[in-house]
Short mmCIF file of C-alpha atoms and ligand atoms in Angstrom, two decimals:
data_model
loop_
_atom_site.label_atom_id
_atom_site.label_comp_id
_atom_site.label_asym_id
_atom_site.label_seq_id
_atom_site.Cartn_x
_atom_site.Cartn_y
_atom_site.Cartn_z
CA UNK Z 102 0.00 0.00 0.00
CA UNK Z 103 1.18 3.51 -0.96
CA UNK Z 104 1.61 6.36 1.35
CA UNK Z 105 -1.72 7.99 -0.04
CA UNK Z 106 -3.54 5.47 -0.13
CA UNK Z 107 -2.67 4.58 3.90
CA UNK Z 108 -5.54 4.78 6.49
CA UNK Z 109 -5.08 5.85 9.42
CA UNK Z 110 -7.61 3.69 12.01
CA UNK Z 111 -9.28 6.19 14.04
CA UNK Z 112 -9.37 5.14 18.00
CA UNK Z 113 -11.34 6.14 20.94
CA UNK Z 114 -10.85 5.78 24.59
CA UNK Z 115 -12.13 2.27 25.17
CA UNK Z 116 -11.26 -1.12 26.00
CA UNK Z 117 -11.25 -2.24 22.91
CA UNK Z 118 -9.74 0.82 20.36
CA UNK Z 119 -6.60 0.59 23.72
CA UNK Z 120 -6.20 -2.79 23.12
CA UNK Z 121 -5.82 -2.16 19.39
CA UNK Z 122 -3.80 0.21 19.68
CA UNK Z 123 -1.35 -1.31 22.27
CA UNK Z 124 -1.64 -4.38 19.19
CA UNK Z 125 0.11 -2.19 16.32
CA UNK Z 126 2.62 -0.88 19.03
CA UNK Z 127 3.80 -4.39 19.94
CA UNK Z 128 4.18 -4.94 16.21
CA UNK Z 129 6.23 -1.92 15.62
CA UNK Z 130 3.97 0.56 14.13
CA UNK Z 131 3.25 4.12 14.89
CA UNK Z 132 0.54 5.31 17.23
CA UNK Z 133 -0.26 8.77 17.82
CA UNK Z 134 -1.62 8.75 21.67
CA UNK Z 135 -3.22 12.33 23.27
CA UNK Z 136 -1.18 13.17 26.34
CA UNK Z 137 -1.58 16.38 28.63
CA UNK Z 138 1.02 18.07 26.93
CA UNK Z 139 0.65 17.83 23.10
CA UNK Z 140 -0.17 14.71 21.01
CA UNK Z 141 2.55 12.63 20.92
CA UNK Z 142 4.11 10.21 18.18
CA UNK Z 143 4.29 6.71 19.61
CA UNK Z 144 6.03 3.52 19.06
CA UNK Z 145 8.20 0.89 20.87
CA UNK Z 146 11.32 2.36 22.79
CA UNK Z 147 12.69 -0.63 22.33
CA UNK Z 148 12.46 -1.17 18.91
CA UNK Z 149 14.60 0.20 16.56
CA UNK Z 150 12.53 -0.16 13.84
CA UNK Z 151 9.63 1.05 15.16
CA UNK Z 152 11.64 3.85 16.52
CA UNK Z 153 13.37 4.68 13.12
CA UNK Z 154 9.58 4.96 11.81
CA UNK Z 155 9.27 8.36 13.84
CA UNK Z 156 12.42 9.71 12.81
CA UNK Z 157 11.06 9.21 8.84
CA UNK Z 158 7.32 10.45 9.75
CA UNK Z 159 8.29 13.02 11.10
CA UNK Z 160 11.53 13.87 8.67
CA UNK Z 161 13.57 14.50 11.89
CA UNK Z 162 17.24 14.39 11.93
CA UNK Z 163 18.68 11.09 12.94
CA UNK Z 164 20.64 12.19 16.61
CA UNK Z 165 17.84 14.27 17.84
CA UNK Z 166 17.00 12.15 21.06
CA UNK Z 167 13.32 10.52 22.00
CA UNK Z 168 12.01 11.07 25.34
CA UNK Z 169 11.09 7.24 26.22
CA UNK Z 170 7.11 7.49 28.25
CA UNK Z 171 6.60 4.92 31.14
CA UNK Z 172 4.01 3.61 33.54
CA UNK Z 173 5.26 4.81 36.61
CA UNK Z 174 8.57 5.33 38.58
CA UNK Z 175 9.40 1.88 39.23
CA UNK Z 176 9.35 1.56 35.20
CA UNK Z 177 11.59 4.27 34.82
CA UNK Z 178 14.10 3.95 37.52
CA UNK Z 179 14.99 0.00 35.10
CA UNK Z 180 15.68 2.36 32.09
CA UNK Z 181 18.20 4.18 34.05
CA UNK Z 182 22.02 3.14 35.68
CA UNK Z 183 21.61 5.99 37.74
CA UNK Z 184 18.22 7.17 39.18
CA UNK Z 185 19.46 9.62 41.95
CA UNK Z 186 18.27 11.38 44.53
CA UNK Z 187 17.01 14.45 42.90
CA UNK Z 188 15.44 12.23 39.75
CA UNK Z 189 13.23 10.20 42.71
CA UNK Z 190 12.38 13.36 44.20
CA UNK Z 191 11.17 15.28 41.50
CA UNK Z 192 9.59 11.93 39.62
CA UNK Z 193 7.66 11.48 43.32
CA UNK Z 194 6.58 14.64 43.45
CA UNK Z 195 5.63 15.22 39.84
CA UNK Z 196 4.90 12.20 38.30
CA UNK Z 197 2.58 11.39 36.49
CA UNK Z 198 2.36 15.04 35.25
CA UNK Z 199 4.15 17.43 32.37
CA UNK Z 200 8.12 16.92 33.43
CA UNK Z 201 10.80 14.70 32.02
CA UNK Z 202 14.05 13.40 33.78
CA UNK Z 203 17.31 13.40 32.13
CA UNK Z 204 18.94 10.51 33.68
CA UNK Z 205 21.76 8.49 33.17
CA UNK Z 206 20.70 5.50 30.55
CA UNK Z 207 20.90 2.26 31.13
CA UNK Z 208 21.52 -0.80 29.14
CA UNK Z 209 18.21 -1.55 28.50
CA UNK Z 210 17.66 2.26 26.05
CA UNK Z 211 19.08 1.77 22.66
CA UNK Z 212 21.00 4.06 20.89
CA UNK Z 213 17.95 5.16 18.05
CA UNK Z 214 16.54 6.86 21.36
CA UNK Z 215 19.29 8.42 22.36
CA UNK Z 216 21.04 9.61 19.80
CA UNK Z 217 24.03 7.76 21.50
CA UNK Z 218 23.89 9.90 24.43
CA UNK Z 219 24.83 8.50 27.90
CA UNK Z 220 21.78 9.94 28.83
CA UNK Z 221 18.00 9.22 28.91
CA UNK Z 222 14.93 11.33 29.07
CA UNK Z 223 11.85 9.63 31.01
CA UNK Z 224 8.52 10.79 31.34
CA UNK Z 225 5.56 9.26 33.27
CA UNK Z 226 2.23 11.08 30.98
CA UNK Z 227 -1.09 12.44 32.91
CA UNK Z 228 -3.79 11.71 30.87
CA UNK Z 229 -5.93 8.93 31.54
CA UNK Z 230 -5.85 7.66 27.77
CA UNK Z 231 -1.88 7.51 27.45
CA UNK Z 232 -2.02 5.49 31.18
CA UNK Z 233 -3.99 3.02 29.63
CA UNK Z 234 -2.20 2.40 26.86
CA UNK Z 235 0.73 2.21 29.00
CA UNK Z 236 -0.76 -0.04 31.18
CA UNK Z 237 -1.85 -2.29 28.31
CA UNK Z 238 1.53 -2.61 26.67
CA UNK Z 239 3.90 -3.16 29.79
CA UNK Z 240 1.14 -6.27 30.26
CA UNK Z 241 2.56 -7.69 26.67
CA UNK Z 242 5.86 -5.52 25.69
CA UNK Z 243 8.26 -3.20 27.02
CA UNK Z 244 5.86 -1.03 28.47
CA UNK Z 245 8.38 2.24 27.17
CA UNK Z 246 6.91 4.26 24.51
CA UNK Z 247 8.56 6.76 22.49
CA UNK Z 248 6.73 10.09 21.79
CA UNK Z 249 7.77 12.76 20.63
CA UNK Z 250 5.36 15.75 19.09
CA UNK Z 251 3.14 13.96 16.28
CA UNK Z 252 3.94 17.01 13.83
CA UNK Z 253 6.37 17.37 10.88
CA UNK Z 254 9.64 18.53 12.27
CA UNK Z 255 9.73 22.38 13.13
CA UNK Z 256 6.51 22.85 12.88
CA UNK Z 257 3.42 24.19 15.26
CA UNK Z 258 2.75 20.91 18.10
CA UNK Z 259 -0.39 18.90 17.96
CA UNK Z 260 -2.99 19.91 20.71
CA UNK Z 261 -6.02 17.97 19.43
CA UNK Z 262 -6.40 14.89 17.29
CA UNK Z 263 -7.30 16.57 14.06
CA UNK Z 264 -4.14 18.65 14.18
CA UNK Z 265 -1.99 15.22 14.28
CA UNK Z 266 -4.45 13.94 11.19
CA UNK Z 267 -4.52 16.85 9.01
CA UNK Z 268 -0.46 16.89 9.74
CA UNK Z 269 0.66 13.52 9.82
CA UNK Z 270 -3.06 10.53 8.91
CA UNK Z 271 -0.95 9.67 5.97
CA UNK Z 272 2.01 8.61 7.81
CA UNK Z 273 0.82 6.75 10.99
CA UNK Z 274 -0.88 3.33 11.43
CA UNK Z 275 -3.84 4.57 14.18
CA UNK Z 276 -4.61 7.62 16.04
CA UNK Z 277 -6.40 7.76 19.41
CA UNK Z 278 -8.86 10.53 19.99
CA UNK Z 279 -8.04 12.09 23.91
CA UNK Z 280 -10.06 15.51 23.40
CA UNK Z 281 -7.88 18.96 23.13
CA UNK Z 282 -4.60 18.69 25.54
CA UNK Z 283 -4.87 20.50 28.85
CA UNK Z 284 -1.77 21.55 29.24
CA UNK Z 285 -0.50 22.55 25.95
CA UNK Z 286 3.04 22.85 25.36
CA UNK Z 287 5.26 20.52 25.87
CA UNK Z 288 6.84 18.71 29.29
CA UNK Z 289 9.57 20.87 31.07
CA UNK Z 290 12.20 18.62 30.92
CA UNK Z 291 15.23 18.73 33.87
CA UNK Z 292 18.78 17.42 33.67
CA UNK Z 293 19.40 15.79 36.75
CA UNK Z 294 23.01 14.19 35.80
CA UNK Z 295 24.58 17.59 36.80
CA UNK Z 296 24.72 19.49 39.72
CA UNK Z 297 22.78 21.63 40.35
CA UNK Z 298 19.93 20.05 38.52
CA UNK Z 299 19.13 21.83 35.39
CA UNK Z 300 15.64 23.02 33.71
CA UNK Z 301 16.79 22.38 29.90
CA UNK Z 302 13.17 23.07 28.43
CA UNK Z 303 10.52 25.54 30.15
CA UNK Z 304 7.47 23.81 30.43
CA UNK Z 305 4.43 23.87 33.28
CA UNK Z 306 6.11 22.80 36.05
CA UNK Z 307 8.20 25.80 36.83
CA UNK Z 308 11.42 26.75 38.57
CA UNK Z 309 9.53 27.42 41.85
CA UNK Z 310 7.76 24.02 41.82
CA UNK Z 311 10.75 22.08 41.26
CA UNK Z 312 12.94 24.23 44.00
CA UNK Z 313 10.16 23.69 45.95
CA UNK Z 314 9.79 20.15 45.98
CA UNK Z 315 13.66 19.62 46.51
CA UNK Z 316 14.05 21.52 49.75
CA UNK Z 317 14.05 18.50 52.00
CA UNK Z 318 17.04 17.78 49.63
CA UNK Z 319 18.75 20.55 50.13
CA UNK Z 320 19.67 21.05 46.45
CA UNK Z 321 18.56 24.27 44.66
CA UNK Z 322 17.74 23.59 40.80
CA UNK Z 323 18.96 26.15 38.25
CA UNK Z 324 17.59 27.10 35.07
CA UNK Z 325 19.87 26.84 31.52
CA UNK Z 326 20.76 30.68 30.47
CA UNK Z 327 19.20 31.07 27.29
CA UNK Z 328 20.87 30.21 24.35
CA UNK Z 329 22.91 27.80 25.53
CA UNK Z 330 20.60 24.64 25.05
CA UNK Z 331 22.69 21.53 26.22
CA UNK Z 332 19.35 19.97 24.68
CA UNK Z 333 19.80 18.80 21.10
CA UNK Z 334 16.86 20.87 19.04
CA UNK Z 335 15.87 23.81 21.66
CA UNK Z 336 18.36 26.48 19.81
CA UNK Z 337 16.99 26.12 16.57
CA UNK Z 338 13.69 27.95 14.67
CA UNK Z 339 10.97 25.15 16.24
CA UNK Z 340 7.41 25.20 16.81
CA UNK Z 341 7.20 27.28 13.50
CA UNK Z 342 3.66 28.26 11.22
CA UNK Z 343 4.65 28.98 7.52
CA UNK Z 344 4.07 32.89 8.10
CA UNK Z 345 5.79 34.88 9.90
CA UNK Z 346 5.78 35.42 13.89
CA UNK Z 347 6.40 38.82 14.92
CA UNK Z 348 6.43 39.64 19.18
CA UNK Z 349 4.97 42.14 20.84
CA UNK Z 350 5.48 42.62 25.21
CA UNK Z 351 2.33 45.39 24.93
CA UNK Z 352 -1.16 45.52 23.03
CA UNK Z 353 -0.57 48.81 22.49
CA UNK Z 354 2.59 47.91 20.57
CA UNK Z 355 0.71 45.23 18.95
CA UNK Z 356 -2.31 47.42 17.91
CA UNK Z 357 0.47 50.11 16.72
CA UNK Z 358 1.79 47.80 14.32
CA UNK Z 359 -1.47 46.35 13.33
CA UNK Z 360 -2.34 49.28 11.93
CA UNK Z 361 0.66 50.09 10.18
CA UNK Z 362 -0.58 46.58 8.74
CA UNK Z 363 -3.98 48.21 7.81
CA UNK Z 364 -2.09 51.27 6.13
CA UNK Z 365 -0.21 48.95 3.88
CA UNK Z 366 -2.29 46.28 2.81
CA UNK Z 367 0.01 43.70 4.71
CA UNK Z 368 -2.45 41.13 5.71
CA UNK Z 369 -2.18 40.04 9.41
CA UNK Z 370 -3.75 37.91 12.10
CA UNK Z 371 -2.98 38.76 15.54
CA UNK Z 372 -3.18 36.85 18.54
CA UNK Z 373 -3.98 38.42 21.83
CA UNK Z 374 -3.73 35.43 23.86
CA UNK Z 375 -5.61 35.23 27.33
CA UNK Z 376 -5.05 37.15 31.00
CA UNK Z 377 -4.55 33.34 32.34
CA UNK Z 378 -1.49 32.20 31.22
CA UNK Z 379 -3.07 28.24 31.75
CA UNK Z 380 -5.34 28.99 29.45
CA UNK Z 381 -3.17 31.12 27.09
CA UNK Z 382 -0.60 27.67 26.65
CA UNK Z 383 -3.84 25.37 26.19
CA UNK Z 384 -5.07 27.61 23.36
CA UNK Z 385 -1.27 28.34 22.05
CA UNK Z 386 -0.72 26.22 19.31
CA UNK Z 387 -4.55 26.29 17.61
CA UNK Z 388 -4.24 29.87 17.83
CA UNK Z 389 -0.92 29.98 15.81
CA UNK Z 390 -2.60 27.15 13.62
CA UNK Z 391 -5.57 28.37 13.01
CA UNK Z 392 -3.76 31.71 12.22
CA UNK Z 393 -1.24 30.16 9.77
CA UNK Z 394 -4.39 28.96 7.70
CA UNK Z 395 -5.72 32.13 6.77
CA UNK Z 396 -2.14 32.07 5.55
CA UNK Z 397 -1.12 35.68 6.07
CA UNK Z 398 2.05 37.34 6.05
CA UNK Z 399 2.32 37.87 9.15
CA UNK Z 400 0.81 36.78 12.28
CA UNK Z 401 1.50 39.60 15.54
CA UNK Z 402 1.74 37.89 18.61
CA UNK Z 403 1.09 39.44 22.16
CA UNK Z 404 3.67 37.92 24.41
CA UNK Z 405 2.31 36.91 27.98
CA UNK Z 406 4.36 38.11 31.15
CA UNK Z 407 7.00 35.88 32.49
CA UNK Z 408 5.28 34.11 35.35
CA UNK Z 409 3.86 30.63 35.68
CA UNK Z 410 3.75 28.80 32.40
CA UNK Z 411 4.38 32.37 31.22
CA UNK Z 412 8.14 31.58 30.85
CA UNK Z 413 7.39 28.25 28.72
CA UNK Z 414 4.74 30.22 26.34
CA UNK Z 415 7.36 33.01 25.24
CA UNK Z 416 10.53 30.59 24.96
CA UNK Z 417 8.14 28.91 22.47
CA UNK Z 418 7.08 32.04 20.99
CA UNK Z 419 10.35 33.55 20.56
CA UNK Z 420 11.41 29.91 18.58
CA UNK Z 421 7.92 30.33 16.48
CA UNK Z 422 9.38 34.11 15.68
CA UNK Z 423 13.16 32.64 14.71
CA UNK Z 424 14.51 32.82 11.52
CA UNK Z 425 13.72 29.83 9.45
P1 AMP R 251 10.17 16.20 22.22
O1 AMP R 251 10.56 16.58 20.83
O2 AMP R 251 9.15 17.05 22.87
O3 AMP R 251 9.87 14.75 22.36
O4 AMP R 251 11.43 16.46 23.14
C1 AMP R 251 12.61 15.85 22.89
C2 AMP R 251 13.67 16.76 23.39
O5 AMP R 251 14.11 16.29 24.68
C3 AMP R 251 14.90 16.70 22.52
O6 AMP R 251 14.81 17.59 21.42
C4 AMP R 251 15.99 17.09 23.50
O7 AMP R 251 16.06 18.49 23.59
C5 AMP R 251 15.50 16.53 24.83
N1 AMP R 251 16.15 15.25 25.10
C6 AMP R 251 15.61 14.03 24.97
N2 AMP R 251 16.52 13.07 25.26
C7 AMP R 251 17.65 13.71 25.56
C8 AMP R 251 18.98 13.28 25.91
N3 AMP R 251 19.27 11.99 26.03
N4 AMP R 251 19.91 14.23 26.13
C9 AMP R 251 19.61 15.54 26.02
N5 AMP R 251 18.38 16.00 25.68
C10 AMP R 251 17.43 15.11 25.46
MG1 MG R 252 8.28 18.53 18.98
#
């Protein structure tokens, strides 16, 4: 069967479509599964097959590391040779929720995952559909499923089912339908193999939550000065719609512009965003999609302030707005 002429089966949230589903994982295909971040891109983190089948959906470059999704701690701590102090306190207090460990691998990750790395990212999902599925496959297989976004590399995240079809039905075996994602952006993601522990992606657990759930450990968490991405494929223009993303810190700014816009005949959409910054990273990525398909030049962006998932919404702004 050719490409175009692929279906993709379409899955709900029951016993059966899970089962299904958790069927085409064990034999190495590609399921996208909703999680409370964005849809991910699933398949078996232990097959390298299956796993080579993202990196070609997707058209990612071969070296940019999976992060491998798990049942619970117990699950991840065997995919690591070093699950310290500061991963079990953070995956305990955390987990299952929107943050991913960078931990030491162990024998068990292959190298497709991890780009060769001597590290691993692990992340135990939230939402009730991916736990299933989970749950179902560690009862046959591995258990470990590898997920990243389920768009085309570069491009705007998934956030409900029909962004992953109208992106990607052609390219994956079955998609399960978990509603829109209630987070939004993607899983802050923490490097605890160096000292002090490192936030390497901004996501919804913040800087405050994790400092505040290691005090008993007396280790103080730091955050990665931006720019300097030890994390393969945060420096680059990501999270991109084909027009282009211009920022703006005020609405009067904004509005300024927009009618400089009007003046010129420079067709816009802007985005305003909402007062709750929740809401504003829930909405994020259908607002920049649903702005890209009116397809104008460019789409003017109000940029929320920097507090709460604040922080994670402009660092993915200011990568929508990058050269590409
Ligand atoms: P995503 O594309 O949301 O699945 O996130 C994957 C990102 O996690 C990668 O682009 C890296 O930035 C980071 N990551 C995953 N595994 C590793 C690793 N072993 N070492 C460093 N960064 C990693
Ligand atoms: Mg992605």
């Amino acid at each position: 069967m050719n490409d175009e002429a692929r279906q993709c089966l379409q899955l709900q949230n029951s016993v059966t479509d899970i089962a299904k589903a958790v069927e085409i994982l064990s034999s190495g295909g590609l399921v996208a599964v909703p999680s409370e971040t964005v849809y991910g891109l699933g398949a078996d983190a232990t097959n390298s097959s299956a796993v080579q089948k993202i990196f070609t959906a997707k058209k990612r470059p071969a070296g940019h590391p999976l992060i491998i999704h798990v049942t619970n701690i117990e699950s991840a701590r065997t995919f690591s040779s070093d699950f310290n102090e500061v991963a079990e306190t953070l995956g305990s207090a955390f987990w299952p929720g929107p943050l991913t460990l960078l931990v030491k691998r162990s024998s068990k990750v292959i190298d497709e995952i991890t780009g060769g790395r001597e590290t691993v990212a692990l992340r135990v999902p939230a939402h009730e559909t991916f736990q299933k599925v989970l749950a179902a496959f560690s009862q046959i297989a591995s258990g470990a499923i590898a997920a990243p976004s389920a768009n085309l590399y570069g491009s705007v995240s998934p956030t409900t089912a029909e962004h992953v079809l109208s992106d990607m039905g052609h390219l994956i075996d079955a998609i399960i339908d978990g509603g829109q994602c209630a987070v939004g952006i993607e899983s802050t993601i923490v490097d605890c193999t160096v000292n002090p522990p490192t936030i390497l992606r901004q996501g919804a657990i913040t800087l405050d939550l994790v400092n505040a759930a290691l005090t008993p450990t007396g280790v103080i968490a730091t955050e990665e000065i931006n720019g300097d991405s030890r994390a393969p494929g945060m420096k680059l223009s990501h999270y991109a719609p084909r027009a282009g993303v211009k920022l703006f810190e005020t609405k009067d700014s904004l509005f300024a512009y927009a009618n400089q816009c009007d003046v010129n005949k420079v067709p816009y959409v802007s985005i305003t965003g909402h007062e709750d910054p929740k809401l504003y990273a829930r909405e994020l990525y259908s607002l920049l999609r649903d702005a890209d398909a009116l397809q104008p030049h460019e789409i003017l962006v109000l940029l929320p302030e920097s507090t709460d998932i604040g922080k994670a919404i402009r660092d993915r702004l200011f990568k929508a707005a990058a050269p590409h």
